[in-house]
Amino acid sequence: MGMFDGIAGFGVTFSTMFRKVVTEDYPRVKKVTAPRYHGRHQLNRHPDGLEKCVGCELCAWACPADAIYVEGGDNTDEARFSPGERYGAIYQINYLRCIGCGLCIEACPTRSLTMTNEYELADDDRQDLIYDKDRLLAPLLPGMEQPPHPMRLGENEQDYYVQGPEMARRPDVQDQVREEIPMVSGAATPDAVPTQEAR
C-alpha cells in the first residue's frame, strides 16, 4: 500500500467539492420530461367525443406484466360509445404491475391508448393505483359530447378512422356537430369543435 493511496480514494470527492451544487426543488418545481416520455396512460376520444377504444383487448394481450384488463361491450343505436360495433365497457390498468414499456400502445389498432407525460403515480393506497376507465379517459374538449350519443362525423366507423380528422376540420361538419349536440347541463359547451384529434 502506497503512501498516497488513502488520499487517492478522495479524488472524486475533491474533484466535486468546488463545483456548483445541483438541487432538485421537487415537488415545488416539476421536472420537464422528454416529449415521448412513457407516463400515465390515456384513452383518447374522437373529435365529437366518442371513444376510440373498440374493446379488442390487444393491449391486454401485449402487456408482459398482465397489468391491463379489458372487457368489450356491444354498441347499440340507443347507447353508442364508439363508432364501431364494440367498445371498451370495462377498462383497468394496474399501476402496481405496469412497467411502462409501451407495448400496449404499439398494439392498439385505433390509436386509442397513448401515454402522457404525467409521472406522479405514487400513492399510499394500493387500490387507488388500479385506474379504471373513468380515470383513463381523455377529458372532453370544447365541442365534444359525453357518450353515449349517435355518430356526428360520418355514417359509419370507416368515416371516423379514415376521414375523421379531415372531416372534423371542415366548417360545414363543425356547424353540423354544433347543431346536433344537445345543450344540457354538465355537457361540454359546443363553442368550438376541436380541429385535431385528442392526444
mmCIF file with all atom_site columns, N, CA, C and O in Angstrom, residues 120-149:
data_model
loop_
_atom_site.group_PDB
_atom_site.id
_atom_site.type_symbol
_atom_site.label_atom_id
_atom_site.label_alt_id
_atom_site.label_comp_id
_atom_site.label_asym_id
_atom_site.label_entity_id
_atom_site.label_seq_id
_atom_site.pdbx_PDB_ins_code
_atom_site.Cartn_x
_atom_site.Cartn_y
_atom_site.Cartn_z
_atom_site.occupancy
_atom_site.B_iso_or_equiv
_atom_site.pdbx_formal_charge
_atom_site.auth_seq_id
_atom_site.auth_comp_id
_atom_site.auth_asym_id
_atom_site.auth_atom_id
_atom_site.pdbx_PDB_model_num
ATOM 1   N N  . GLU A 1 120 ? -46.478 11.427 -11.884 1.00 0.00 ? 120 GLU A N  1
ATOM 2   C CA . GLU A 1 120 ? -46.768 11.363 -10.448 1.00 0.00 ? 120 GLU A CA 1
ATOM 3   C C  . GLU A 1 120 ? -47.837 10.307 -10.198 1.00 0.00 ? 120 GLU A C  1
ATOM 4   O O  . GLU A 1 120 ? -49.029 10.596 -10.167 1.00 0.00 ? 120 GLU A O  1
ATOM 5   N N  . LEU A 1 121 ? -47.417 9.079  -10.016 1.00 0.00 ? 121 LEU A N  1
ATOM 6   C CA . LEU A 1 121 ? -48.341 7.959  -9.847  1.00 0.00 ? 121 LEU A CA 1
ATOM 7   C C  . LEU A 1 121 ? -48.224 7.307  -8.478  1.00 0.00 ? 121 LEU A C  1
ATOM 8   O O  . LEU A 1 121 ? -48.860 6.288  -8.236  1.00 0.00 ? 121 LEU A O  1
ATOM 9   N N  . ALA A 1 122 ? -47.412 7.863  -7.587  1.00 0.00 ? 122 ALA A N  1
ATOM 10  C CA . ALA A 1 122 ? -47.244 7.263  -6.264  1.00 0.00 ? 122 ALA A CA 1
ATOM 11  C C  . ALA A 1 122 ? -48.499 7.473  -5.423  1.00 0.00 ? 122 ALA A C  1
ATOM 12  O O  . ALA A 1 122 ? -49.187 8.480  -5.547  1.00 0.00 ? 122 ALA A O  1
ATOM 13  N N  . ASP A 1 123 ? -48.789 6.505  -4.577  1.00 0.00 ? 123 ASP A N  1
ATOM 14  C CA . ASP A 1 123 ? -49.949 6.599  -3.694  1.00 0.00 ? 123 ASP A CA 1
ATOM 15  C C  . ASP A 1 123 ? -49.713 5.705  -2.486  1.00 0.00 ? 123 ASP A C  1
ATOM 16  O O  . ASP A 1 123 ? -48.914 4.764  -2.544  1.00 0.00 ? 123 ASP A O  1
ATOM 17  N N  . ASP A 1 124 ? -50.409 6.006  -1.395  1.00 0.00 ? 124 ASP A N  1
ATOM 18  C CA . ASP A 1 124 ? -50.260 5.176  -0.194  1.00 0.00 ? 124 ASP A CA 1
ATOM 19  C C  . ASP A 1 124 ? -51.389 4.160  -0.049  1.00 0.00 ? 124 ASP A C  1
ATOM 20  O O  . ASP A 1 124 ? -51.484 3.464  0.946   1.00 0.00 ? 124 ASP A O  1
ATOM 21  N N  . ASP A 1 125 ? -52.260 4.083  -1.068  1.00 0.00 ? 125 ASP A N  1
ATOM 22  C CA . ASP A 1 125 ? -53.344 3.104  -1.075  1.00 0.00 ? 125 ASP A CA 1
ATOM 23  C C  . ASP A 1 125 ? -53.223 2.276  -2.352  1.00 0.00 ? 125 ASP A C  1
ATOM 24  O O  . ASP A 1 125 ? -53.313 2.804  -3.457  1.00 0.00 ? 125 ASP A O  1
ATOM 25  N N  . ARG A 1 126 ? -53.029 0.981  -2.197  1.00 0.00 ? 126 ARG A N  1
ATOM 26  C CA . ARG A 1 126 ? -52.821 0.116  -3.350  1.00 0.00 ? 126 ARG A CA 1
ATOM 27  C C  . ARG A 1 126 ? -54.036 0.101  -4.271  1.00 0.00 ? 126 ARG A C  1
ATOM 28  O O  . ARG A 1 126 ? -53.895 0.023  -5.492  1.00 0.00 ? 126 ARG A O  1
ATOM 29  N N  . GLN A 1 127 ? -55.232 0.204  -3.705  1.00 0.00 ? 127 GLN A N  1
ATOM 30  C CA . GLN A 1 127 ? -56.447 0.168  -4.521  1.00 0.00 ? 127 GLN A CA 1
ATOM 31  C C  . GLN A 1 127 ? -56.524 1.376  -5.447  1.00 0.00 ? 127 GLN A C  1
ATOM 32  O O  . GLN A 1 127 ? -57.042 1.283  -6.565  1.00 0.00 ? 127 GLN A O  1
ATOM 33  N N  . ASP A 1 128 ? -56.001 2.518  -5.015  1.00 0.00 ? 128 ASP A N  1
ATOM 34  C CA . ASP A 1 128 ? -56.057 3.729  -5.843  1.00 0.00 ? 128 ASP A CA 1
ATOM 35  C C  . ASP A 1 128 ? -55.114 3.663  -7.029  1.00 0.00 ? 128 ASP A C  1
ATOM 36  O O  . ASP A 1 128 ? -55.189 4.513  -7.924  1.00 0.00 ? 128 ASP A O  1
ATOM 37  N N  . LEU A 1 129 ? -54.207 2.702  -7.056  1.00 0.00 ? 129 LEU A N  1
ATOM 38  C CA . LEU A 1 129 ? -53.279 2.556  -8.177  1.00 0.00 ? 129 LEU A CA 1
ATOM 39  C C  . LEU A 1 129 ? -53.828 1.642  -9.268  1.00 0.00 ? 129 LEU A C  1
ATOM 40  O O  . LEU A 1 129 ? -53.141 1.355  -10.238 1.00 0.00 ? 129 LEU A O  1
ATOM 41  N N  . ILE A 1 130 ? -55.051 1.195  -9.101  1.00 0.00 ? 130 ILE A N  1
ATOM 42  C CA . ILE A 1 130 ? -55.753 0.476  -10.167 1.00 0.00 ? 130 ILE A CA 1
ATOM 43  C C  . ILE A 1 130 ? -56.686 1.482  -10.830 1.00 0.00 ? 130 ILE A C  1
ATOM 44  O O  . ILE A 1 130 ? -57.737 1.825  -10.294 1.00 0.00 ? 130 ILE A O  1
ATOM 45  N N  . TYR A 1 131 ? -56.262 1.994  -11.983 1.00 0.00 ? 131 TYR A N  1
ATOM 46  C CA . TYR A 1 131 ? -57.019 3.031  -12.688 1.00 0.00 ? 131 TYR A CA 1
ATOM 47  C C  . TYR A 1 131 ? -58.107 2.389  -13.530 1.00 0.00 ? 131 TYR A C  1
ATOM 48  O O  . TYR A 1 131 ? -57.845 1.482  -14.310 1.00 0.00 ? 131 TYR A O  1
ATOM 49  N N  . ASP A 1 132 ? -59.323 2.890  -13.374 1.00 0.00 ? 132 ASP A N  1
ATOM 50  C CA . ASP A 1 132 ? -60.417 2.391  -14.208 1.00 0.00 ? 132 ASP A CA 1
ATOM 51  C C  . ASP A 1 132 ? -60.651 3.344  -15.374 1.00 0.00 ? 132 ASP A C  1
ATOM 52  O O  . ASP A 1 132 ? -59.957 4.343  -15.545 1.00 0.00 ? 132 ASP A O  1
ATOM 53  N N  . LYS A 1 133 ? -61.652 3.040  -16.162 1.00 0.00 ? 133 LYS A N  1
ATOM 54  C CA . LYS A 1 133 ? -61.892 3.778  -17.404 1.00 0.00 ? 133 LYS A CA 1
ATOM 55  C C  . LYS A 1 133 ? -62.163 5.258  -17.150 1.00 0.00 ? 133 LYS A C  1
ATOM 56  O O  . LYS A 1 133 ? -61.713 6.119  -17.918 1.00 0.00 ? 133 LYS A O  1
ATOM 57  N N  . ASP A 1 134 ? -62.877 5.589  -16.091 1.00 0.00 ? 134 ASP A N  1
ATOM 58  C CA . ASP A 1 134 ? -63.209 6.987  -15.809 1.00 0.00 ? 134 ASP A CA 1
ATOM 59  C C  . ASP A 1 134 ? -61.955 7.829  -15.581 1.00 0.00 ? 134 ASP A C  1
ATOM 60  O O  . ASP A 1 134 ? -61.923 9.002  -15.956 1.00 0.00 ? 134 ASP A O  1
ATOM 61  N N  . ARG A 1 135 ? -60.934 7.245  -14.997 1.00 0.00 ? 135 ARG A N  1
ATOM 62  C CA . ARG A 1 135 ? -59.700 7.989  -14.725 1.00 0.00 ? 135 ARG A CA 1
ATOM 63  C C  . ARG A 1 135 ? -58.751 7.983  -15.909 1.00 0.00 ? 135 ARG A C  1
ATOM 64  O O  . ARG A 1 135 ? -57.834 8.793  -15.971 1.00 0.00 ? 135 ARG A O  1
ATOM 65  N N  . LEU A 1 136 ? -58.948 7.079  -16.850 1.00 0.00 ? 136 LEU A N  1
ATOM 66  C CA . LEU A 1 136 ? -58.060 6.973  -18.006 1.00 0.00 ? 136 LEU A CA 1
ATOM 67  C C  . LEU A 1 136 ? -58.566 7.741  -19.226 1.00 0.00 ? 136 LEU A C  1
ATOM 68  O O  . LEU A 1 136 ? -57.774 8.115  -20.090 1.00 0.00 ? 136 LEU A O  1
ATOM 69  N N  . LEU A 1 137 ? -59.867 7.990  -19.317 1.00 0.00 ? 137 LEU A N  1
ATOM 70  C CA . LEU A 1 137 ? -60.425 8.668  -20.489 1.00 0.00 ? 137 LEU A CA 1
ATOM 71  C C  . LEU A 1 137 ? -59.937 10.109 -20.573 1.00 0.00 ? 137 LEU A C  1
ATOM 72  O O  . LEU A 1 137 ? -59.836 10.815 -19.576 1.00 0.00 ? 137 LEU A O  1
ATOM 73  N N  . ALA A 1 138 ? -59.638 10.537 -21.791 1.00 0.00 ? 138 ALA A N  1
ATOM 74  C CA . ALA A 1 138 ? -59.237 11.928 -22.026 1.00 0.00 ? 138 ALA A CA 1
ATOM 75  C C  . ALA A 1 138 ? -60.398 12.851 -21.678 1.00 0.00 ? 138 ALA A C  1
ATOM 76  O O  . ALA A 1 138 ? -61.559 12.494 -21.874 1.00 0.00 ? 138 ALA A O  1
ATOM 77  N N  . PRO A 1 139 ? -60.101 14.038 -21.164 1.00 0.00 ? 139 PRO A N  1
ATOM 78  C CA . PRO A 1 139 ? -61.187 14.965 -20.831 1.00 0.00 ? 139 PRO A CA 1
ATOM 79  C C  . PRO A 1 139 ? -61.911 15.446 -22.079 1.00 0.00 ? 139 PRO A C  1
ATOM 80  O O  . PRO A 1 139 ? -61.349 15.460 -23.175 1.00 0.00 ? 139 PRO A O  1
ATOM 81  N N  . LEU A 1 140 ? -63.149 15.832 -21.895 1.00 0.00 ? 140 LEU A N  1
ATOM 82  C CA . LEU A 1 140 ? -63.938 16.362 -23.008 1.00 0.00 ? 140 LEU A CA 1
ATOM 83  C C  . LEU A 1 140 ? -63.457 17.765 -23.350 1.00 0.00 ? 140 LEU A C  1
ATOM 84  O O  . LEU A 1 140 ? -63.404 18.641 -22.482 1.00 0.00 ? 140 LEU A O  1
ATOM 85  N N  . LEU A 1 141 ? -63.097 17.971 -24.605 1.00 0.00 ? 141 LEU A N  1
ATOM 86  C CA . LEU A 1 141 ? -62.700 19.291 -25.082 1.00 0.00 ? 141 LEU A CA 1
ATOM 87  C C  . LEU A 1 141 ? -63.938 20.059 -25.530 1.00 0.00 ? 141 LEU A C  1
ATOM 88  O O  . LEU A 1 141 ? -64.999 19.463 -25.736 1.00 0.00 ? 141 LEU A O  1
ATOM 89  N N  . PRO A 1 142 ? -63.832 21.383 -25.681 1.00 0.00 ? 142 PRO A N  1
ATOM 90  C CA . PRO A 1 142 ? -64.982 22.142 -26.194 1.00 0.00 ? 142 PRO A CA 1
ATOM 91  C C  . PRO A 1 142 ? -65.448 21.594 -27.541 1.00 0.00 ? 142 PRO A C  1
ATOM 92  O O  . PRO A 1 142 ? -64.644 21.345 -28.431 1.00 0.00 ? 142 PRO A O  1
ATOM 93  N N  . GLY A 1 143 ? -66.736 21.380 -27.681 1.00 0.00 ? 143 GLY A N  1
ATOM 94  C CA . GLY A 1 143 ? -67.294 20.819 -28.902 1.00 0.00 ? 143 GLY A CA 1
ATOM 95  C C  . GLY A 1 143 ? -67.515 19.328 -28.831 1.00 0.00 ? 143 GLY A C  1
ATOM 96  O O  . GLY A 1 143 ? -68.148 18.756 -29.711 1.00 0.00 ? 143 GLY A O  1
ATOM 97  N N  . MET A 1 144 ? -67.017 18.673 -27.789 1.00 0.00 ? 144 MET A N  1
ATOM 98  C CA . MET A 1 144 ? -67.240 17.241 -27.615 1.00 0.00 ? 144 MET A CA 1
ATOM 99  C C  . MET A 1 144 ? -68.471 17.014 -26.757 1.00 0.00 ? 144 MET A C  1
ATOM 100 O O  . MET A 1 144 ? -68.838 17.847 -25.926 1.00 0.00 ? 144 MET A O  1
ATOM 101 N N  . GLU A 1 145 ? -69.086 15.850 -26.969 1.00 0.00 ? 145 GLU A N  1
ATOM 102 C CA . GLU A 1 145 ? -70.286 15.481 -26.218 1.00 0.00 ? 145 GLU A CA 1
ATOM 103 C C  . GLU A 1 145 ? -70.013 14.185 -25.473 1.00 0.00 ? 145 GLU A C  1
ATOM 104 O O  . GLU A 1 145 ? -69.384 13.264 -25.996 1.00 0.00 ? 145 GLU A O  1
ATOM 105 N N  . GLN A 1 146 ? -70.484 14.115 -24.247 1.00 0.00 ? 146 GLN A N  1
ATOM 106 C CA . GLN A 1 146 ? -70.292 12.924 -23.428 1.00 0.00 ? 146 GLN A CA 1
ATOM 107 C C  . GLN A 1 146 ? -71.069 11.747 -24.023 1.00 0.00 ? 146 GLN A C  1
ATOM 108 O O  . GLN A 1 146 ? -72.275 11.849 -24.229 1.00 0.00 ? 146 GLN A O  1
ATOM 109 N N  . PRO A 1 147 ? -70.397 10.623 -24.348 1.00 0.00 ? 147 PRO A N  1
ATOM 110 C CA . PRO A 1 147 ? -71.125 9.449  -24.841 1.00 0.00 ? 147 PRO A CA 1
ATOM 111 C C  . PRO A 1 147 ? -72.035 8.899  -23.736 1.00 0.00 ? 147 PRO A C  1
ATOM 112 O O  . PRO A 1 147 ? -71.764 9.131  -22.561 1.00 0.00 ? 147 PRO A O  1
ATOM 113 N N  . PRO A 1 148 ? -73.088 8.157  -24.088 1.00 0.00 ? 148 PRO A N  1
ATOM 114 C CA . PRO A 1 148 ? -73.426 7.692  -25.439 1.00 0.00 ? 148 PRO A CA 1
ATOM 115 C C  . PRO A 1 148 ? -74.180 8.746  -26.256 1.00 0.00 ? 148 PRO A C  1
ATOM 116 O O  . PRO A 1 148 ? -74.971 9.504  -25.714 1.00 0.00 ? 148 PRO A O  1
ATOM 117 N N  . HIS A 1 149 ? -73.896 8.755  -27.555 1.00 0.00 ? 149 HIS A N  1
ATOM 118 C CA . HIS A 1 149 ? -74.624 9.597  -28.492 1.00 0.00 ? 149 HIS A CA 1
ATOM 119 C C  . HIS A 1 149 ? -74.384 9.071  -29.902 1.00 0.00 ? 149 HIS A C  1
ATOM 120 O O  . HIS A 1 149 ? -73.444 8.323  -30.138 1.00 0.00 ? 149 HIS A O  1
#
